[in-house]
CSV table of C-alpha atoms and ligand atoms in Angstrom, one decimal:
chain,number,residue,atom,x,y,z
A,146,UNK,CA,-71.8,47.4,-4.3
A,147,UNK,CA,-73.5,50.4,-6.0
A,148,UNK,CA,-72.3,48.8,-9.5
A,149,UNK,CA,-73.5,45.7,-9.3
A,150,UNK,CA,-76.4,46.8,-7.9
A,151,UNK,CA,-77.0,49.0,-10.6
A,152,UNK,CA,-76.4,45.9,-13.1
A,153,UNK,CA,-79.0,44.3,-11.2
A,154,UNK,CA,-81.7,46.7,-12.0
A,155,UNK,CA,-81.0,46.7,-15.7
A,156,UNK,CA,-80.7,43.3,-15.7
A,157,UNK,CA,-84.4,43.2,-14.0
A,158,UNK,CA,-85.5,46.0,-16.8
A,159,UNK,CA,-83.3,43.9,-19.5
A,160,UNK,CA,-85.0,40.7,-19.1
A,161,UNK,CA,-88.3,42.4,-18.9
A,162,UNK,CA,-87.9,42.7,-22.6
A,163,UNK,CA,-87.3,39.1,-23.0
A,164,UNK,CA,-89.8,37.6,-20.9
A,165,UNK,CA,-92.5,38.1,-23.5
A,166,UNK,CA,-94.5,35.3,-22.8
A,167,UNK,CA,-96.3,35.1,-19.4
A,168,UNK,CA,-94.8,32.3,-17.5
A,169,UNK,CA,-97.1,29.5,-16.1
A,170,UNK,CA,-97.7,30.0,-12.6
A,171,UNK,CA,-96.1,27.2,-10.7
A,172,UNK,CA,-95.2,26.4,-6.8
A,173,UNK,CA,-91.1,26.3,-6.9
A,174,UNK,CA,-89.3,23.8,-4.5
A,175,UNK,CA,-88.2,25.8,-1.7
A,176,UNK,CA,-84.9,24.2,-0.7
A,177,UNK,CA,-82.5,25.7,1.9
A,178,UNK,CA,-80.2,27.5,-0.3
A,179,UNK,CA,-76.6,27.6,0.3
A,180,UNK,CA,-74.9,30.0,2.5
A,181,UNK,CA,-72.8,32.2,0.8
A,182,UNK,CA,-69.5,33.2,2.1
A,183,UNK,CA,-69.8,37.0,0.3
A,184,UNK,CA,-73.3,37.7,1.2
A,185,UNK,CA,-72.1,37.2,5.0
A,186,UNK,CA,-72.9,41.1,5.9
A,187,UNK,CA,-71.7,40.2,9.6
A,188,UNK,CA,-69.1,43.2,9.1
A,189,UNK,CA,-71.2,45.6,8.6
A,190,UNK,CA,-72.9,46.4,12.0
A,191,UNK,CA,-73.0,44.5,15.2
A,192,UNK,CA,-75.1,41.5,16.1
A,193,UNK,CA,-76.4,42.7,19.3
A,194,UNK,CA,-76.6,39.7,21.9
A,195,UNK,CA,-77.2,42.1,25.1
A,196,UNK,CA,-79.1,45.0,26.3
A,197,UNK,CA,-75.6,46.5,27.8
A,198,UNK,CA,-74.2,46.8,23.8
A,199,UNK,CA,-77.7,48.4,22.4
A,200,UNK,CA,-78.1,52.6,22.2
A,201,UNK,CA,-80.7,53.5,25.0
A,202,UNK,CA,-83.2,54.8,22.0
A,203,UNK,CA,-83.1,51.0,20.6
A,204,UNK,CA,-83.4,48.7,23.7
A,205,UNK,CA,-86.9,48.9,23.6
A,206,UNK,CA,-87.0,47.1,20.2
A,207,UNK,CA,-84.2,45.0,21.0
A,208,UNK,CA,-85.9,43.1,23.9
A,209,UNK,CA,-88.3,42.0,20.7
A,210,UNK,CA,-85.8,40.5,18.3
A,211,UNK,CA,-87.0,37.4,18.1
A,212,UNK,CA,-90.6,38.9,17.4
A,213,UNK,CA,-88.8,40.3,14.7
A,214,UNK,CA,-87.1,37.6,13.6
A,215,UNK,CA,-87.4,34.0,15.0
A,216,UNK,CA,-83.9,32.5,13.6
A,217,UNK,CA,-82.2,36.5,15.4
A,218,UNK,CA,-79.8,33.8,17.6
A,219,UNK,CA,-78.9,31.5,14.7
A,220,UNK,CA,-75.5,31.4,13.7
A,221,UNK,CA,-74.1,34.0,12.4
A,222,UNK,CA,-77.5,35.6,13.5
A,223,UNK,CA,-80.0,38.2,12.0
A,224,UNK,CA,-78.8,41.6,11.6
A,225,UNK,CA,-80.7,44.9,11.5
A,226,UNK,CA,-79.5,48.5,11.4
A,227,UNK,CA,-81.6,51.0,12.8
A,228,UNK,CA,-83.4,51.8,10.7
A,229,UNK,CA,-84.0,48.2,10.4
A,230,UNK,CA,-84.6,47.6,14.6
A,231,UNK,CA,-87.7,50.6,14.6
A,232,UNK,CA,-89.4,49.1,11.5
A,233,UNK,CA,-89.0,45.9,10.4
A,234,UNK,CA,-92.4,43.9,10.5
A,235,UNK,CA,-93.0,41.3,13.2
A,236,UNK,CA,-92.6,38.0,11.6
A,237,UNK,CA,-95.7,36.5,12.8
A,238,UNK,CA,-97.5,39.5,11.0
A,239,UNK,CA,-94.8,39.4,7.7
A,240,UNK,CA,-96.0,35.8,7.2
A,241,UNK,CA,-100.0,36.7,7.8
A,242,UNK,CA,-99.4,39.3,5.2
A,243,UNK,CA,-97.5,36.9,3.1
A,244,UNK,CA,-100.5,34.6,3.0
A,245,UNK,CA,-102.7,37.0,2.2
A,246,UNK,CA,-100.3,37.7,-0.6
A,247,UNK,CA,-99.5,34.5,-2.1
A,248,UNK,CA,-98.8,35.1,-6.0
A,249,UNK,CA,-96.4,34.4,-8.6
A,250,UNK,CA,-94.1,37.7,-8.3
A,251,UNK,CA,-94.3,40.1,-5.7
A,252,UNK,CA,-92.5,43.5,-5.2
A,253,UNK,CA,-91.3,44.8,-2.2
A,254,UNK,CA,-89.8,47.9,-2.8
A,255,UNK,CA,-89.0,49.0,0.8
A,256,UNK,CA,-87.5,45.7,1.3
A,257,UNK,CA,-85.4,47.3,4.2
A,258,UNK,CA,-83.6,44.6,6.6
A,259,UNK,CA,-85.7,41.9,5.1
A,260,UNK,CA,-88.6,41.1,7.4
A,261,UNK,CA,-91.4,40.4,4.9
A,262,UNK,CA,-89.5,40.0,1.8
A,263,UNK,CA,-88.6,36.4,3.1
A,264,UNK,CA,-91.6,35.9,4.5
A,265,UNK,CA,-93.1,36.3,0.7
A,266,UNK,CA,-90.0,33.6,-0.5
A,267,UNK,CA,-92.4,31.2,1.5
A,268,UNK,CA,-95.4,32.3,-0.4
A,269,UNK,CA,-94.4,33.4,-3.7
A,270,UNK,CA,-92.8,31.9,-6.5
A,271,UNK,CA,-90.3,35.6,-6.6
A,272,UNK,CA,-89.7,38.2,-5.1
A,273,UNK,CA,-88.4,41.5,-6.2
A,274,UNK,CA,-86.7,43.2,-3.2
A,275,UNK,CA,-85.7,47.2,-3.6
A,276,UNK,CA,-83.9,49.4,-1.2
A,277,UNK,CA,-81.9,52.6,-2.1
A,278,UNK,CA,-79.3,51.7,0.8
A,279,UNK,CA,-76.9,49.1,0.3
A,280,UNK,CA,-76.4,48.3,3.8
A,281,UNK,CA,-79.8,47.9,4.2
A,282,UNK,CA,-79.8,45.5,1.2
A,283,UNK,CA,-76.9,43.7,2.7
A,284,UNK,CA,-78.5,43.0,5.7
A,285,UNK,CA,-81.6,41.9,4.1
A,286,UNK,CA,-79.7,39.5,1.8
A,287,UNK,CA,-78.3,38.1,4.5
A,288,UNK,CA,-80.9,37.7,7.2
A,289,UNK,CA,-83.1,35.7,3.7
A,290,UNK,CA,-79.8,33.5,4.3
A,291,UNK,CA,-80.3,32.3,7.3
A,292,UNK,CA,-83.8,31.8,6.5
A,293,UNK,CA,-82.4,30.1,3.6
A,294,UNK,CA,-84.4,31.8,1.4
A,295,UNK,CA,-82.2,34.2,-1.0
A,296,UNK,CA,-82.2,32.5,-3.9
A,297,UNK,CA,-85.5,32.8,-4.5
A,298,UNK,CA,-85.2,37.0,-4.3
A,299,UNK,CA,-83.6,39.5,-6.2
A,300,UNK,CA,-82.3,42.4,-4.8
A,301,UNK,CA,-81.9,45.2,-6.2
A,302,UNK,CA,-80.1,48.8,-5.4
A,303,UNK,CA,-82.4,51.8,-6.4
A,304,UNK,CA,-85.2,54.3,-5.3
A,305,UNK,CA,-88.3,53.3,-6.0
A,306,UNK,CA,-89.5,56.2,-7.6
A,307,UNK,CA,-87.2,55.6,-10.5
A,308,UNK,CA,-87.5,52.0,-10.8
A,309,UNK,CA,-91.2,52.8,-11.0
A,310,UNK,CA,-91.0,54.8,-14.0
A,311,UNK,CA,-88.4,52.7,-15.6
A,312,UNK,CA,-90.6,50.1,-15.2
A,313,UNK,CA,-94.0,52.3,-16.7
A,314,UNK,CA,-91.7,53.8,-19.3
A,315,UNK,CA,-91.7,50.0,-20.5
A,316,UNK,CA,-94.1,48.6,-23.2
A,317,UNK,CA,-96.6,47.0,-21.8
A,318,UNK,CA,-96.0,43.6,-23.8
A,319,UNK,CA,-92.5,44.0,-22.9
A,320,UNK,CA,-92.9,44.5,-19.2
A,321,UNK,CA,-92.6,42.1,-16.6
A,322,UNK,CA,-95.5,40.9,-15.3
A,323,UNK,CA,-95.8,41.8,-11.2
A,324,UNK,CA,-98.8,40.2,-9.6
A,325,UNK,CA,-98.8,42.7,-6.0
A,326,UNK,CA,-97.0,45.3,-4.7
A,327,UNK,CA,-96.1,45.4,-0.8
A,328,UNK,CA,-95.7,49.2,0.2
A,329,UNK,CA,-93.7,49.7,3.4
A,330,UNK,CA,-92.2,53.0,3.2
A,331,UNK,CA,-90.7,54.5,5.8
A,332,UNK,CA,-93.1,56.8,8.1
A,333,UNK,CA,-90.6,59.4,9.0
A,334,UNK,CA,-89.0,57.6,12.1
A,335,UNK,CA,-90.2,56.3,15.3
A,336,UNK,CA,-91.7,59.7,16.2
A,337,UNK,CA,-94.8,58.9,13.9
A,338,UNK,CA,-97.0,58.2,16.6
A,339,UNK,CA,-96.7,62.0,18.2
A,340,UNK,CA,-98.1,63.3,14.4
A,341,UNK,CA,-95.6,65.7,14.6
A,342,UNK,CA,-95.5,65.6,10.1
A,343,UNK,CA,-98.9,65.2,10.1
A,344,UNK,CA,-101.9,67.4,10.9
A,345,UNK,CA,-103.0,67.7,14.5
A,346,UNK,CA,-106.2,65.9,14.3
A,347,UNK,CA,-107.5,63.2,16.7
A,348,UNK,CA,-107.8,59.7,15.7
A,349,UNK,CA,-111.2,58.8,17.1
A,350,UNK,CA,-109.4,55.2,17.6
A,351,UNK,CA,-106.3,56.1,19.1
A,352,UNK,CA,-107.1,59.1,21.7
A,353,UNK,CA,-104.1,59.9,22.7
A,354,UNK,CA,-102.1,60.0,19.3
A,355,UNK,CA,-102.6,62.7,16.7
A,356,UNK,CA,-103.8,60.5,13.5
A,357,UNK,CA,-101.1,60.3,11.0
A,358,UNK,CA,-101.4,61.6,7.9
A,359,UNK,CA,-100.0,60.0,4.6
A,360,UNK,CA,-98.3,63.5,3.9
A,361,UNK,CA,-95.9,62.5,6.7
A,362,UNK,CA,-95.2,59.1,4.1
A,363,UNK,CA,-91.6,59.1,2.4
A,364,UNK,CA,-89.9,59.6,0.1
A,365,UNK,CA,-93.2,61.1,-1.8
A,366,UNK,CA,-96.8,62.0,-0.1
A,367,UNK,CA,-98.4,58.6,0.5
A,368,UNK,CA,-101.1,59.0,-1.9
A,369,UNK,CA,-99.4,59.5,-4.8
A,370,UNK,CA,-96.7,56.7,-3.8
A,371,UNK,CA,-100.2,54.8,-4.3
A,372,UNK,CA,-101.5,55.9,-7.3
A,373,UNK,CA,-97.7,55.4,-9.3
A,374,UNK,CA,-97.6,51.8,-7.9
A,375,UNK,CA,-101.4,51.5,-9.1
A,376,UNK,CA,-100.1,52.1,-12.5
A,377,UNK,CA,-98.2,48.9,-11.9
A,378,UNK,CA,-101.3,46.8,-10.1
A,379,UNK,CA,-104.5,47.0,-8.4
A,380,UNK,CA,-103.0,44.3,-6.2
A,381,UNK,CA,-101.0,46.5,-3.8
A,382,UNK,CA,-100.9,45.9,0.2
A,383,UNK,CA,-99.9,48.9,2.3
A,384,UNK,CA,-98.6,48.6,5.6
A,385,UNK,CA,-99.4,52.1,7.7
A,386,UNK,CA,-99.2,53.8,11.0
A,387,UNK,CA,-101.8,52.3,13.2
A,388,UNK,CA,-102.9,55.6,14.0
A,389,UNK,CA,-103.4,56.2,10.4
A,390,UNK,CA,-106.7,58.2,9.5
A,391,UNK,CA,-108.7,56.1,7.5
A,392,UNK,CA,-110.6,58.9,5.6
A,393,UNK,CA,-107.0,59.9,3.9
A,394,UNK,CA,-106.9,55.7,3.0
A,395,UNK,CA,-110.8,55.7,1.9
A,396,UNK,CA,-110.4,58.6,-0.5
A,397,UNK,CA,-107.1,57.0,-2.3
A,398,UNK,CA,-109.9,54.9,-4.6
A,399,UNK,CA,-112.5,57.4,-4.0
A,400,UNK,CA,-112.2,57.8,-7.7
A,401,UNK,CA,-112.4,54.2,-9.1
A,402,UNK,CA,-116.0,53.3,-9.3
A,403,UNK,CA,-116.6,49.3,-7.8
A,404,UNK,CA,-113.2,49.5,-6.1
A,405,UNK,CA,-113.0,48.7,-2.0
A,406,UNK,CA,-110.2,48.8,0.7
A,407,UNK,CA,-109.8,46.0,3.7
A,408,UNK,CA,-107.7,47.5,6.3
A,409,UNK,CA,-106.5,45.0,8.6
A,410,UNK,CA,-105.6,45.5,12.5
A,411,UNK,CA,-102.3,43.8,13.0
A,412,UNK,CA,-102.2,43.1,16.7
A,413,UNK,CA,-99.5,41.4,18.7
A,414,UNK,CA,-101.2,40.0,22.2
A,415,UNK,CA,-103.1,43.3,23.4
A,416,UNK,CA,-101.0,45.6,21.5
A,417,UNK,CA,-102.2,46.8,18.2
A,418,UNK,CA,-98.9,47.1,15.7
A,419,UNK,CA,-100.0,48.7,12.3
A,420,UNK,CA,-102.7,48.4,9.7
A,421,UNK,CA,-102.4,46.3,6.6
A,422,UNK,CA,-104.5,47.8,4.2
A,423,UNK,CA,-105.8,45.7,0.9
A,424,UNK,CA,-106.1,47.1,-2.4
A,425,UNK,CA,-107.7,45.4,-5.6
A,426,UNK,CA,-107.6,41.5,-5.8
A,427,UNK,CA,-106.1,41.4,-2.4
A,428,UNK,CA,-109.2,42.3,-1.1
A,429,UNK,CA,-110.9,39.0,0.6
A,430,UNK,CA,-113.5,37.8,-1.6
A,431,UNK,CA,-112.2,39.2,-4.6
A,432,UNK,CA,-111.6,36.6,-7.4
A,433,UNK,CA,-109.6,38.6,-9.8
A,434,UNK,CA,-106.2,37.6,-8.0
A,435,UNK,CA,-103.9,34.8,-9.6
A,436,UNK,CA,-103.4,32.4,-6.4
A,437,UNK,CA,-100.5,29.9,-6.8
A,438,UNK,CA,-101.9,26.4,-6.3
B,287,MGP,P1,-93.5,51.2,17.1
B,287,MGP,O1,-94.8,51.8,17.5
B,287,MGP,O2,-92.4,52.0,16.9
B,287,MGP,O3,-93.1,50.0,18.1
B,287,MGP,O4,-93.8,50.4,15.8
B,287,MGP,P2,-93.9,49.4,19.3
B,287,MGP,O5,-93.0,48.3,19.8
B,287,MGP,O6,-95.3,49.1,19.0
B,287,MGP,O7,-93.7,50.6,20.3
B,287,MGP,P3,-94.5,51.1,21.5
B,287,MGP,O8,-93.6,52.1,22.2
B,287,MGP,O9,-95.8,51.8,21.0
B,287,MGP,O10,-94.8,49.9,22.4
B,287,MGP,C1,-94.8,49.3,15.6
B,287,MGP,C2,-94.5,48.6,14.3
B,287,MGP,O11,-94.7,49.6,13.3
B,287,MGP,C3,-93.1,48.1,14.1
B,287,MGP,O12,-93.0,46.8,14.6
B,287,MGP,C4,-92.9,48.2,12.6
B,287,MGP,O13,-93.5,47.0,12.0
B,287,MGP,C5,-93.8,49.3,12.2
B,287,MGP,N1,-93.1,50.5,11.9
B,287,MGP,C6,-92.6,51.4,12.7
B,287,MGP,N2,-92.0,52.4,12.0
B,287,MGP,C7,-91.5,53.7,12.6
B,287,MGP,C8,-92.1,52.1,10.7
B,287,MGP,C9,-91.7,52.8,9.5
B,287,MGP,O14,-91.1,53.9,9.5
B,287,MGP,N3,-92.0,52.2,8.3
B,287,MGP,C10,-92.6,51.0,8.3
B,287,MGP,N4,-92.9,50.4,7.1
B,287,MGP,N5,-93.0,50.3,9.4
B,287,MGP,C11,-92.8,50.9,10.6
């Protein structure tokens, strides 16, 4: 797994050096793709299909599957680890952002268990999907079957940190070209809410959570995991803690004169879920963003 993965981000980095010439930004066909046999990651951890066979900590999030994925019963059925069960986006929220998002090549590089990165397949003409664990990977490359989405993302094995400066380390002529970047990193575990890694200050939106600092952020401090992917583009959503403190998300452009942020609630019913927030031409009302017709 590791090696092939590994191929597939030199292969991404080779073919950045071929792709010269900026490809014309067209809609794809998005035809169910075939399944394929030895993509089927159904040995790697166990399609829950009752409460009785879930770990106490993960029932809660169980009892939403099909929030987090509508197609979770279809055959052989969606699979998350758990990692995967405490943050995978919400669909209906994965395709919002995905609209929001709509481009030619997207990056995702906390792809995770797959939640959004096949909710861009519907919106974008590629997707680049990263995770540094392979089950993870595995699971998400099998969940974008069901959707019958995989062929149109490539997923690749790394940290994002180094694929970043691989990337930067490029030429720019040679480089290939990502429209937006889709930052879901993880938040340091379901515990973010208490502000135990971040500093015990009050949200004046959320009284009874601490608000969350980007400091808790990993695998780097949340601001600077936003200024290396700015190197790569402006156009960068950033999914956060909806007790985030939106000083700490202000002051990331504080230094680029004409630049704004749009932070969007995510609710689900009464229950707010997390904050989307836009950078660059993926603010609303910005024109500078290539939109697929
Ligand atoms: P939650 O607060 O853990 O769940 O996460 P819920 O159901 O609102 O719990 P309750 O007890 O407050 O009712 C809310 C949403 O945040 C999840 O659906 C995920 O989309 C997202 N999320 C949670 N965590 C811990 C992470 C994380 O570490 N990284 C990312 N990217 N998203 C997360």
């Amino acid at each position: 797994m590791g090696k092939r993965n590994l191929s597939g981000l030199s292969r991404f980095l080779g073919q950045a050096f071929e792709e010269e010439t900026p490809r014309p930004v067209k809609r794809q066909k998005k035809e169910d793709g075939p399944w394929v046999e030895k993509y089927d990651a159904s040995g790697l951890v166990t399609h829950y299909t009752e409460a009785s066979q879930v770990p106490e900590h993960l029932v809660k999030y169980f009892s939403q599957c099909t929030r987090f994925f509508s197609l979770y019963w279809t055959p052989p059925g969606c699979l998350l680890d758990e990692e995967g069960w405490y943050s995978v986006t919400p669909e209906l929220i994965a395709n919002q952002i995905a609209e929001r998002c709509r481009c030619d090549t997207i990056l995702d590089p906390f792809c995770g268990v797959g939640g959004n990165a096949i909710a861009f397949a519907k919106t974008c003409q590629r997707v680049i999907a990263l995770d540094n664990c392979p089950t993870r990977l595995a699971l998400a490359r099998h969940n974008a079957q069901i959707y019958g989405v995989a062929q149109h993302i490539e997923f690749i094995l790394t940290d994002y940190i180094s694929f970043a400066n691989s990337y930067l380390s490029l030429p720019q002529t040679a480089s290939r070209k990502i429209d937006a970047v889709f930052l879901s990193p993880p938040w340091g575990g379901p515990a973010y809410l208490s502000g135990t890694s971040s500093p015990a200050k009050q949200s004046p939106d959320d009284e009874a959570h601490p608000s969350y600092s980007l400091a808790a952020i990993q695998p780097i401090h949340g601001a600077e995991l936003f200024h290396l992917t700015s190197r790569i583009t402006k156009n960068i959503a950033y999914y956060l803690p909806r007790n985030s403190d939106l000083a700490e998300i202000g002051a990331l452009i504080e230094d680029q004169k004409g630049e704004s942020v749009e932070v969007e609630e995510e609710w689900m019913g009464s229950k707010l879920k997390a904050l989307t927030c836009y950078f660059g031409g993926l603010v609303a009302g910005t024109d500078s963003f290539e939109v697929v017709e």
